[in-house]
Short mmCIF file of C-alpha atoms in Angstrom, two decimals:
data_model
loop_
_atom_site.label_atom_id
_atom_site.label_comp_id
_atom_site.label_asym_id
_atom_site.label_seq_id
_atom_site.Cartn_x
_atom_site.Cartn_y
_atom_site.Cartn_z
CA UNK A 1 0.00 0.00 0.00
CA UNK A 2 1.17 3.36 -0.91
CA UNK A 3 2.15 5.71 1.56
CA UNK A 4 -1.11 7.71 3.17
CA UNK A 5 0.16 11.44 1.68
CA UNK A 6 -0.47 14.41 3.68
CA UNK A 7 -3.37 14.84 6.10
CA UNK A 8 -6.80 15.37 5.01
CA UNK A 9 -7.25 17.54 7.62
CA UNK A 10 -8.92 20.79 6.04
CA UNK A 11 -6.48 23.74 5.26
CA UNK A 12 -7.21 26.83 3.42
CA UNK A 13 -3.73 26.36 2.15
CA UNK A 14 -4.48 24.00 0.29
CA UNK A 15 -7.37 25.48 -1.53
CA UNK A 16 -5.06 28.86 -2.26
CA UNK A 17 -2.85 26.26 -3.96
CA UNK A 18 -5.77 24.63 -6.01
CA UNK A 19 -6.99 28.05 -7.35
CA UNK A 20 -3.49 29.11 -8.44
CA UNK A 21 -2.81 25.85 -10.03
CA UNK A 22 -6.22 26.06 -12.05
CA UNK A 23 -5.63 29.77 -12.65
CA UNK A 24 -2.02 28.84 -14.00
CA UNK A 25 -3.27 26.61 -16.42
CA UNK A 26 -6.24 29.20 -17.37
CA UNK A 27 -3.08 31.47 -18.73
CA UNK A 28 -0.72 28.63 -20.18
CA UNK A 29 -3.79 26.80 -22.71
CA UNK A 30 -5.12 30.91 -23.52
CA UNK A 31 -1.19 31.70 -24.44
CA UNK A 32 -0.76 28.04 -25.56
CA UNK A 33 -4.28 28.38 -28.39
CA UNK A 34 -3.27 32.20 -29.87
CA UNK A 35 -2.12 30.60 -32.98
CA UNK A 36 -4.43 28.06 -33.34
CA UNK A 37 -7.05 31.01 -33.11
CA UNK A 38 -5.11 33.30 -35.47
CA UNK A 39 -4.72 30.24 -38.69
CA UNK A 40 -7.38 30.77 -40.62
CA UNK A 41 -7.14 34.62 -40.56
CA UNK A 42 -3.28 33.78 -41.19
CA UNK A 43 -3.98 31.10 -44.14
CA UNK A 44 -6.75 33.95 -45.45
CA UNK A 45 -4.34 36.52 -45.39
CA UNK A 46 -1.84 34.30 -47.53
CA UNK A 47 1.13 34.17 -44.88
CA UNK A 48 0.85 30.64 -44.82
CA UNK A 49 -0.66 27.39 -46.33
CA UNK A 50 -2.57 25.01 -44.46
CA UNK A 51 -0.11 22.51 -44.82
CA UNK A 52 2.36 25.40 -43.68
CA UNK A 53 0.28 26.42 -40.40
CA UNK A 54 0.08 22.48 -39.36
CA UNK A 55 4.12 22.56 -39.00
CA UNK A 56 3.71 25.66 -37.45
CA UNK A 57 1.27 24.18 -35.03
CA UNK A 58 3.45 21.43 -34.65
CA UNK A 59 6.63 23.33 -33.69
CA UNK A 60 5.72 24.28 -30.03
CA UNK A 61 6.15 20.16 -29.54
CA UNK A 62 9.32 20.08 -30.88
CA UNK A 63 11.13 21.76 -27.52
CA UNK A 64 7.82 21.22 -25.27
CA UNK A 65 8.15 17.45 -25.97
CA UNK A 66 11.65 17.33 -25.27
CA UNK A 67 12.10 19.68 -22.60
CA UNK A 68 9.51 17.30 -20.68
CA UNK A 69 11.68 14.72 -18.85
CA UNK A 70 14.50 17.16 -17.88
CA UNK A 71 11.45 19.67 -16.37
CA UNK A 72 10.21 17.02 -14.10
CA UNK A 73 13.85 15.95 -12.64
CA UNK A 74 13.82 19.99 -12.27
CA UNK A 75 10.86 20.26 -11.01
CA UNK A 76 11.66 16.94 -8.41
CA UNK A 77 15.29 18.56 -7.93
CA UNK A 78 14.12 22.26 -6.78
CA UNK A 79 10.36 22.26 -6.09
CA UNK A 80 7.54 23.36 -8.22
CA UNK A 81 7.34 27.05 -6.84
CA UNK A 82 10.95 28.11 -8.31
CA UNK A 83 10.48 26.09 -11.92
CA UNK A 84 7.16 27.12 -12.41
CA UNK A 85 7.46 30.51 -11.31
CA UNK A 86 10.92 30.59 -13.55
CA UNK A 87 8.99 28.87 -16.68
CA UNK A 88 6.17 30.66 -16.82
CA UNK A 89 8.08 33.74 -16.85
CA UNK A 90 9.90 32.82 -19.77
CA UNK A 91 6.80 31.34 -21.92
CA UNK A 92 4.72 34.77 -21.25
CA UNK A 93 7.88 36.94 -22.94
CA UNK A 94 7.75 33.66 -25.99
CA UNK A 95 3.75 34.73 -26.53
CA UNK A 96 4.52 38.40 -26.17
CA UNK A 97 7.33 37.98 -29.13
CA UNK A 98 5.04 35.99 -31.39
CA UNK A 99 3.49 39.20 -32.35
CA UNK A 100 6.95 40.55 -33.70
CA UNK A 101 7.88 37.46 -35.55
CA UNK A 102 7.91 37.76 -39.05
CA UNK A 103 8.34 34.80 -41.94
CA UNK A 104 8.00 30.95 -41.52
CA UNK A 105 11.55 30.97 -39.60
CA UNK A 106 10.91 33.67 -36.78
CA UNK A 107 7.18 32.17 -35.88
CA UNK A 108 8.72 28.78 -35.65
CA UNK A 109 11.39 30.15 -32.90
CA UNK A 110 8.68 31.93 -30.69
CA UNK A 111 6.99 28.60 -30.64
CA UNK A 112 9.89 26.76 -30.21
CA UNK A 113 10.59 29.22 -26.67
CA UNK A 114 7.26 28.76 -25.97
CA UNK A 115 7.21 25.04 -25.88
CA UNK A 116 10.33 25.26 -23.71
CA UNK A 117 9.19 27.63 -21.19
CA UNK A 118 5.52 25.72 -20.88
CA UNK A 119 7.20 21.85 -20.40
CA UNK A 120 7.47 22.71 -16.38
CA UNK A 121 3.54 23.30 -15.93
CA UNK A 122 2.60 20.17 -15.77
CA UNK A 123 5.23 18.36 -14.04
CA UNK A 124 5.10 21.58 -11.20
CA UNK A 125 1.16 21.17 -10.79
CA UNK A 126 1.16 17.15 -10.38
CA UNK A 127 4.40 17.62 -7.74
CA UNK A 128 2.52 20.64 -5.67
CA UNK A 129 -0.52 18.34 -5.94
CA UNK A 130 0.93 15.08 -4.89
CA UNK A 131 2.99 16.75 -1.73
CA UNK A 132 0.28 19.15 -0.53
CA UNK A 133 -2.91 16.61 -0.76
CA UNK A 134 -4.47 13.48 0.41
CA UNK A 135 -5.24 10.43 -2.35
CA UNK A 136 -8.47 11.31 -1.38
CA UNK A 137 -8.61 14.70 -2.53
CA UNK A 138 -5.82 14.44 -5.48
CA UNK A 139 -8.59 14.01 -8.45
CA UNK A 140 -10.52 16.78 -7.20
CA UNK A 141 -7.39 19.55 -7.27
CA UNK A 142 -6.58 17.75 -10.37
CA UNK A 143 -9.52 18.07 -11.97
CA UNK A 144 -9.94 21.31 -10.62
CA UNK A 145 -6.27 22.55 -12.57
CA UNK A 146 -6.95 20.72 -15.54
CA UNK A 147 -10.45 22.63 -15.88
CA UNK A 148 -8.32 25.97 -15.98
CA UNK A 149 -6.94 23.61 -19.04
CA UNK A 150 -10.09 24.24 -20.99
CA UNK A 151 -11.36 27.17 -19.58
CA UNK A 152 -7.92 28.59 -21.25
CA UNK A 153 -8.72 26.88 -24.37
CA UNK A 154 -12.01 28.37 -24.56
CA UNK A 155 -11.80 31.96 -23.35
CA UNK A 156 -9.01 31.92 -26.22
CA UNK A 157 -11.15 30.53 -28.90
CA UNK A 158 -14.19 33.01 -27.30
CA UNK A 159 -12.57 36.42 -27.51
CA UNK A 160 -9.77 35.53 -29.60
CA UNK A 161 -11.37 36.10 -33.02
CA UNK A 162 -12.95 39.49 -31.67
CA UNK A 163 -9.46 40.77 -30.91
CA UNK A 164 -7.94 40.27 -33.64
CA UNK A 165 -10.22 41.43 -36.02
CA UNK A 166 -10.97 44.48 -33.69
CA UNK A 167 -6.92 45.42 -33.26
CA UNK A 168 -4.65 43.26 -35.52
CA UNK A 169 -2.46 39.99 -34.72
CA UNK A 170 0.28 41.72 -33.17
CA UNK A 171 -1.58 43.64 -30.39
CA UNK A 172 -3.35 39.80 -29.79
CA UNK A 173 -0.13 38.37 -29.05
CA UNK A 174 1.38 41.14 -27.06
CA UNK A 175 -1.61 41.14 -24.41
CA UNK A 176 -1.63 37.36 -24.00
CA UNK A 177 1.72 37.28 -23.68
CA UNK A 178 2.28 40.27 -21.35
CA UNK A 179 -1.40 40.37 -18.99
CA UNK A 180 -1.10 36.76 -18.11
CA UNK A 181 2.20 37.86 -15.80
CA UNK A 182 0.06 39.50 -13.50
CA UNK A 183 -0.39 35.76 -11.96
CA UNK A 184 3.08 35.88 -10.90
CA UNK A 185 2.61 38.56 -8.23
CA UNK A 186 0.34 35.69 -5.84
CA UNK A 187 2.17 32.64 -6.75
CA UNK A 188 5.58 34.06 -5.79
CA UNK A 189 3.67 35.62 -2.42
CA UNK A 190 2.41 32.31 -2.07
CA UNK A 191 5.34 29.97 -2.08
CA UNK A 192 7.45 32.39 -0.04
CA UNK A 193 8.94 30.77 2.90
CA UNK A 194 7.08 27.27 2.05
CA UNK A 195 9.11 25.78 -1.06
CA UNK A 196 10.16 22.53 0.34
CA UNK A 197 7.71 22.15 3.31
CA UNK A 198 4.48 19.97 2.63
CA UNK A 199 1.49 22.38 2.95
CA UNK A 200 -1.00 20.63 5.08
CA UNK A 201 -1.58 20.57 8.47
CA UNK A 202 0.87 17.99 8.95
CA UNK A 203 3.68 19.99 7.29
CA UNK A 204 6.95 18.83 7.69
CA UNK A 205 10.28 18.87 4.99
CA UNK A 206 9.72 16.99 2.07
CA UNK A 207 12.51 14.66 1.28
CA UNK A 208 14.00 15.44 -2.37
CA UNK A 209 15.46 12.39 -3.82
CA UNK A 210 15.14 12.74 -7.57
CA UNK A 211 16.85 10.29 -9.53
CA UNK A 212 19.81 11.19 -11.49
CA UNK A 213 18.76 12.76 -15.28
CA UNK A 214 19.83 9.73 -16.72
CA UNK A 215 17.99 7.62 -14.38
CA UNK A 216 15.20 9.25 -14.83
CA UNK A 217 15.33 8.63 -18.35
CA UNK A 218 16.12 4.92 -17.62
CA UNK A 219 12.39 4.57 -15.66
CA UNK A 220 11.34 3.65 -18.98
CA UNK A 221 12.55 0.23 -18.56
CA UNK A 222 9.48 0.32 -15.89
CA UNK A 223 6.37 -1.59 -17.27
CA UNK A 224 3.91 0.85 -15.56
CA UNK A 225 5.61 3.83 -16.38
CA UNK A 226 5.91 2.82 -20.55
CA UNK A 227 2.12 2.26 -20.01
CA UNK A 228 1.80 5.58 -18.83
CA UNK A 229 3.86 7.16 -21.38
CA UNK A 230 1.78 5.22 -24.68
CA UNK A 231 -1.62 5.93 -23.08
CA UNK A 232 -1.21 9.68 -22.78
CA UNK A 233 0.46 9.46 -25.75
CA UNK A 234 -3.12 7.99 -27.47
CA UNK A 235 -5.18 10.90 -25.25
CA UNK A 236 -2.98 13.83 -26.08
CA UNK A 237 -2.71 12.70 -29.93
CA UNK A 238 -7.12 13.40 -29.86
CA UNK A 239 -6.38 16.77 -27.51
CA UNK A 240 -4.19 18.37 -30.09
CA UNK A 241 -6.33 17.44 -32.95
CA UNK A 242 -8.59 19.57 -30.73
CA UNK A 243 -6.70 22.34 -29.59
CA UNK A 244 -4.87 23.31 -33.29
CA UNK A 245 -7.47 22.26 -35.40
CA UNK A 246 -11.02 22.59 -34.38
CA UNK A 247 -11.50 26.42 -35.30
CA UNK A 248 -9.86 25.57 -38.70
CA UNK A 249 -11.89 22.81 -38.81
CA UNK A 250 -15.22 24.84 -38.40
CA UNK A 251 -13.78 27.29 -40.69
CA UNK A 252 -12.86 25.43 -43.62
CA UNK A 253 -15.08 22.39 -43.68
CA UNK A 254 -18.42 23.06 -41.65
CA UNK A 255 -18.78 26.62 -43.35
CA UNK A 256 -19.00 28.34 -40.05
CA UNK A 257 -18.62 32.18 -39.39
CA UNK A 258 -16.43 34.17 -36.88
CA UNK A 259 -19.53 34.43 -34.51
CA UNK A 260 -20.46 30.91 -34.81
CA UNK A 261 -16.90 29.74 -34.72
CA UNK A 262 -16.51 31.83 -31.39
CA UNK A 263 -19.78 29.71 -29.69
CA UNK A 264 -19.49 26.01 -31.02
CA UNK A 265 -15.26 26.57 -30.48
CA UNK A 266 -15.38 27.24 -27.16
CA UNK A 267 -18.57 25.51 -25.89
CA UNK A 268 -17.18 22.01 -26.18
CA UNK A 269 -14.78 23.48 -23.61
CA UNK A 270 -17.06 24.50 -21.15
CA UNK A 271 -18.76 21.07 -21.49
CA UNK A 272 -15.56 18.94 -21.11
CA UNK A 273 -14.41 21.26 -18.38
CA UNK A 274 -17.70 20.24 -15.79
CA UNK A 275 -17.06 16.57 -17.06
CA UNK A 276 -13.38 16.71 -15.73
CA UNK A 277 -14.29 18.49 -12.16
CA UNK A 278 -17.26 15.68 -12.06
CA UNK A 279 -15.16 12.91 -13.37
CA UNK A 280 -12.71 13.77 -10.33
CA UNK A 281 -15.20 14.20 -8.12
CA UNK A 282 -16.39 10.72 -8.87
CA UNK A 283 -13.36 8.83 -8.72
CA UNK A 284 -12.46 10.63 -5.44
CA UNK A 285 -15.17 9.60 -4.01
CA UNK A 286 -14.62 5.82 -5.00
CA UNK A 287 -11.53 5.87 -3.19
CA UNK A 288 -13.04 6.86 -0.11
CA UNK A 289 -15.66 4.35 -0.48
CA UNK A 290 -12.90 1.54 -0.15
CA UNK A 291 -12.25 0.88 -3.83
CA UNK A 292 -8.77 0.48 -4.98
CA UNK A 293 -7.46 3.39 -6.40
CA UNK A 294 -5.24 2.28 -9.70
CA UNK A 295 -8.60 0.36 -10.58
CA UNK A 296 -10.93 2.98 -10.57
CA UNK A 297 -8.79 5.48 -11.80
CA UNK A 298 -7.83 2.66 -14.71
CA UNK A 299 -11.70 2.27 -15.49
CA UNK A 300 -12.59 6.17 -15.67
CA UNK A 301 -9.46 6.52 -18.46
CA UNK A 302 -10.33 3.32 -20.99
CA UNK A 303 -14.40 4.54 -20.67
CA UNK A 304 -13.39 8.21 -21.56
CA UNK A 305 -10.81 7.21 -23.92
CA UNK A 306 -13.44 5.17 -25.74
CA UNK A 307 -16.46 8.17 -25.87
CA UNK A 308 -13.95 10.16 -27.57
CA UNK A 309 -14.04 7.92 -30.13
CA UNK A 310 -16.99 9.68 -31.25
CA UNK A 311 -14.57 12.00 -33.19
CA UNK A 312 -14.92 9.41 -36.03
CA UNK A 313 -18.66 9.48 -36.86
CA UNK A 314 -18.30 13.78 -36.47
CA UNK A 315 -15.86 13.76 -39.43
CA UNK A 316 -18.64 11.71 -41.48
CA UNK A 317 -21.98 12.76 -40.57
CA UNK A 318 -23.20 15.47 -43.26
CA UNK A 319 -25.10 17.92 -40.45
CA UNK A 320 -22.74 20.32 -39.32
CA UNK A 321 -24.22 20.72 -35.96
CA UNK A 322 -24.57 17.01 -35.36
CA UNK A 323 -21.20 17.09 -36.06
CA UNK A 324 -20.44 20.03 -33.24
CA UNK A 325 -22.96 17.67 -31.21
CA UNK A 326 -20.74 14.72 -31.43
CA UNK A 327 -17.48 16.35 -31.40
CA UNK A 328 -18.41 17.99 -27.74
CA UNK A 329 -19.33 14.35 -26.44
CA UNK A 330 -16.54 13.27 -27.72
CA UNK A 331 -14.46 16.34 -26.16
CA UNK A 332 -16.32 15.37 -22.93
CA UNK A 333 -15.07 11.71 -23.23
CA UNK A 334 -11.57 13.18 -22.83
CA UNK A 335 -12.98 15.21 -20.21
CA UNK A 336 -13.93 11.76 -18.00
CA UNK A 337 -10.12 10.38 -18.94
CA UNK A 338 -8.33 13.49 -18.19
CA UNK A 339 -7.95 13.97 -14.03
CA UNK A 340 -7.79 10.37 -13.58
CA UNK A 341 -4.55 10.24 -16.17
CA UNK A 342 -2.42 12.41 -14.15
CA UNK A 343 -3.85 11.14 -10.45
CA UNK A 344 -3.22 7.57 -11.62
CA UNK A 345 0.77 8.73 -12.11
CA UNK A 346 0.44 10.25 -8.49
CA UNK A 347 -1.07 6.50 -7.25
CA UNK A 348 1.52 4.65 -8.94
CA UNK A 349 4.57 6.35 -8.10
CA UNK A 350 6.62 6.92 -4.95
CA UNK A 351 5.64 11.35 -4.59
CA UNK A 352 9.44 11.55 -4.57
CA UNK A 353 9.63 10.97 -8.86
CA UNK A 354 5.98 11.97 -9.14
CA UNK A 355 7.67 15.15 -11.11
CA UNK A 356 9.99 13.04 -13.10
CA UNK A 357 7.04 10.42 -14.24
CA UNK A 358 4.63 13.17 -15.19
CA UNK A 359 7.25 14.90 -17.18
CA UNK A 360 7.77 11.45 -19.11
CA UNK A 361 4.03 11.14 -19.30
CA UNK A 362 4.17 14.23 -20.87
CA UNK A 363 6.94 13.94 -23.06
CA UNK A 364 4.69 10.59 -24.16
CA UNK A 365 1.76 13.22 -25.14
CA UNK A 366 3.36 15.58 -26.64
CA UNK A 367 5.35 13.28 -28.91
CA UNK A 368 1.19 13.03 -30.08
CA UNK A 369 1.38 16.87 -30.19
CA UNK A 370 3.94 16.92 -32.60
CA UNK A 371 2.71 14.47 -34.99
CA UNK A 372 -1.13 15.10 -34.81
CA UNK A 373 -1.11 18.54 -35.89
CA UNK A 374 1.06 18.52 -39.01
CA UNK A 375 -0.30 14.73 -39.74
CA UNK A 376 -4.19 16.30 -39.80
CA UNK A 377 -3.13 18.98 -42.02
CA UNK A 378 -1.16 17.34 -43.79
CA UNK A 379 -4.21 14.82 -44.69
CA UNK A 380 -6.84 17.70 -44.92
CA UNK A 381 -4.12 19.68 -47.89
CA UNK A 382 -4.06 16.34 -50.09
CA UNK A 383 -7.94 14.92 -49.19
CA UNK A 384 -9.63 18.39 -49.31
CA UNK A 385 -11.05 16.70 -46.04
CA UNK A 386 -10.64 16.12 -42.52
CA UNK A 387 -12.71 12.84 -42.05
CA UNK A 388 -9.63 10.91 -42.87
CA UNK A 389 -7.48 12.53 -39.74
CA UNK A 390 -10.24 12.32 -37.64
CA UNK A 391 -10.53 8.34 -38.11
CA UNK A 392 -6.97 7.83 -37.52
CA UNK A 393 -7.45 9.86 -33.86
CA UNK A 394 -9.89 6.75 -33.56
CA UNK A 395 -7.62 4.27 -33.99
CA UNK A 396 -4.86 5.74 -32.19
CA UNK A 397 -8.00 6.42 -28.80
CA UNK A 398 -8.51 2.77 -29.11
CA UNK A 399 -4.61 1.52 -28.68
CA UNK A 400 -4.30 4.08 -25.52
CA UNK A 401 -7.04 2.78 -23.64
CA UNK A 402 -5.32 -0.86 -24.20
CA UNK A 403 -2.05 0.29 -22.98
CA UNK A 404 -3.57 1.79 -19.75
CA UNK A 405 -5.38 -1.38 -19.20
CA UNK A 406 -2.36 -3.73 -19.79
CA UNK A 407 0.57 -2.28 -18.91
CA UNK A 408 -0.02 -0.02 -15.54
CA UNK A 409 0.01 -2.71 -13.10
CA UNK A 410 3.00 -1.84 -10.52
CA UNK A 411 3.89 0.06 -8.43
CA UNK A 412 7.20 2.67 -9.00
CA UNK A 413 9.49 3.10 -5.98
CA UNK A 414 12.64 4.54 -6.22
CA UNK A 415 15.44 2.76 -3.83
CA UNK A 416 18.09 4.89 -2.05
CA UNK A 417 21.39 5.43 -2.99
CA UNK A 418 22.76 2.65 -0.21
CA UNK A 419 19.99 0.23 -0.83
CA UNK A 420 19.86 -0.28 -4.75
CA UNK A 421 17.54 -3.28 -5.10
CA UNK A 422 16.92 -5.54 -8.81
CA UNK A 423 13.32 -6.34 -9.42
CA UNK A 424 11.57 -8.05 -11.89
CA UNK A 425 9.78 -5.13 -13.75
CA UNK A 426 7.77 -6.61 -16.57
CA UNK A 427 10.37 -9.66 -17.24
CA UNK A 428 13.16 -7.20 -17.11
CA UNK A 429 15.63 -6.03 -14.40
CA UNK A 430 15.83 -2.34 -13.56
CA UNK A 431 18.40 -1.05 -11.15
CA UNK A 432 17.53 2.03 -8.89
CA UNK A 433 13.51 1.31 -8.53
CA UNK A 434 11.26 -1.18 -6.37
CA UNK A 435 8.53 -2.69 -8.12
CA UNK A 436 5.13 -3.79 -5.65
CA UNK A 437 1.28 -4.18 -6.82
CA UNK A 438 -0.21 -0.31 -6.51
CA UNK A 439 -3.12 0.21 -4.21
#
């Protein structure tokens, strides 16, 4: 059984944390979906091809993807008030800059600092979240960070035509890069005095023994942890389909207008976002009801994984709002996977690495973020249509729910330096970890 985590004892402390996390993410997905808002008034303008804007798309993956595994050691090495303080610093100047850049080559470079700056959000929120909460509470604050997820996506995809038809590209990028640093001011208040101490009421130093890089790297030998990395890679692969191409998508091949692109490209949001706060609410409450937690949190991601399969039959259905229709219960399909993916890392891994293992879980789904944008356009440029891409998301939703269901079975427990320990991990050996059932 895993260890308990901090008290459940109630602390307001703890719910300053939650609201900054959400907020957080509120500014990382608005800054994070400027271009995909701005391509079709950048492909009508001729400054880019379709083809052209899906590599552009793709580019923030490049370095976000990457960057993932060495955030989370940093993340594990520091503490998640210094990297993500630090990152999204950094990322907020990248957005700002975006509306300088001019040509293929200097767009390309903003999102390629972008993607570098945003790889420590995630890895920062699941390491506050697994040190400062209970595994009773952990899907709730998840859920609750990962709505500010969506609610970002859509308050982008809301106002983010208006702007830019109202005052031009550049003066979009320059306020979502430069307003969104206004968040800095509390979370830098916040963590004052506390990085490094657990934040309930049982607070006490955290212990920080993050593997070396390279064993960090190595935890991919793990069974669980490859399981982890394939499955997100299957639910992220379906998110960025979302997140770069549904305006365009509404644009080009459902005939919509600005105004209608503004409501049925941000509504789906709104919708997936009270399906992730229930769908953590739910699973929370399983646990405290005595079921295992790696089960139910298992059984929530392969049922999700699956509605979202409902992106195939919205690509083919000739009714452009039973198409919107489908694509937001599809969206909310994500929306019941989505806490339980990152709260099943917490449950399966020792809090000490939980950094490290989201930042390869993330690395996993962005590897999907780089391939799913440029692939869609790609297919849409030679097709003339988008039902193609959307049946490959399909496929790919299918294999991720399999991988969550086969491979996450043990447990991930790092061993100390003087008490290095070989365990069968899947039929292999892997130095530096334990390997037990999860609870």
């Amino acid at each position: 059984m895993a260890p308990a985590g901090p008290s459940s004892s109630p602390s307001p402390t703890r719910f300053w944390l939650a609201a900054l996390l959400a907020l957080g993410m509120v500014c990382c997905y608005a800054q994070r979906g400027t271009l995909s808002v701005a391509a079709p008034f950048m492909i009508e303008q001729g400054r880019v091809s379709t083809a052209e804007m899906g590599l552009l798309l793709s580019a923030f993956f490049w370095s976000y993807s990457f960057m993932q595994v060495p955030a989370g050691w940093l993340v594990d090495r520091v503490g998640a008030g210094r990297a993500y303080a630090v990152g999204f610093a950094f990322w907020s100047l990248a957005a700002a800059g975006t509306g300088f850049a001019r040509g293929p080559g200097a767009l390309v470079a903003a999102r390629v600092s972008l993607g570098v700056g945003q790889s420590v959000a995630f890895p920062a929120s699941a390491s506050a979240a697994a040190h400062s909460f209970p595994d009773d509470e952990r899907g709730l604050v998840t859920a609750t960070y990962l709505s500010g997820v969506r609610l970002g996506q859509a308050l982008v995809s809301a106002v983010g035509a208006f702007l830019i038809a109202s005052y031009g590209l550049r003066a979009f990028f320059l306020a979502s890069g430069i307003v969104p640093m206004l968040w800095l001011l509390p979370w830098s208040r916040f963590w004052a005095g506390r990085e490094g101490a657990r934040l309930s009421s049982d607070s006490g130093p955290v212990r920080r023994e993050a593997l070396s890089l390279a064993g960090s790297v190595a935890l991919l030998q793990h069974r669980t942890v490859l399981g982890i990395l394939l499955g997100f890679f299957a639910f992220d692969y379906a998110w960025y389909v979302y997140v770069n191409w549904l305006p365009g998508y509404l644009v080009m091949e459902r005939k919509f207008g600005p105004a209608e692109v503004s409501l049925y490209g941000s509504v789906p949001y709104v919708a997936m976002t009270v399906v992730i706060l229930l769908s953590g609410f739910l699973s929370d409450w399983l646990v405290r009801r005595g079921h295992a937690e790696t089960k139910v949190r298992k059984a929530l991601i392969a049922t999700g994984l699956l509605v979202a399969c409902l992106i195939v039959p919205a690509g083919l259905v000739r009714d452009r709002m039973t198409a919107v229709w489908l694509m937001t219960a599809s969206l909310c399909g994500l929306g019941i996977a989505s806490p339980n993916t990152w709260t099943l890392t917490q449950a399966v891994c020792a809090r000490s690495i939980v950094g490290t293992v989201s930042g390869i879980q993330n690395f996993g789904g962005n590897v999907g973020g780089i391939i799913a944008p440029a692939l869609t356009g790609y297919i849409a440029h030679r097709t003339g249509s988008f039902a193609p891409a959307l049946g490959i998301t399909g496929v790919v939703l299918v294999a991720g729910a399999l991988a969550y269901v086969l491979l996450v079975s043990r447990r991930v427990d790092p061993a100390g330096p003087a008490a290095w320990v070989r365990a069968g991990v899947g039929g292999r050996s892997a130095r530096g970890w334990t390997s037990a059932p999860p609870p």
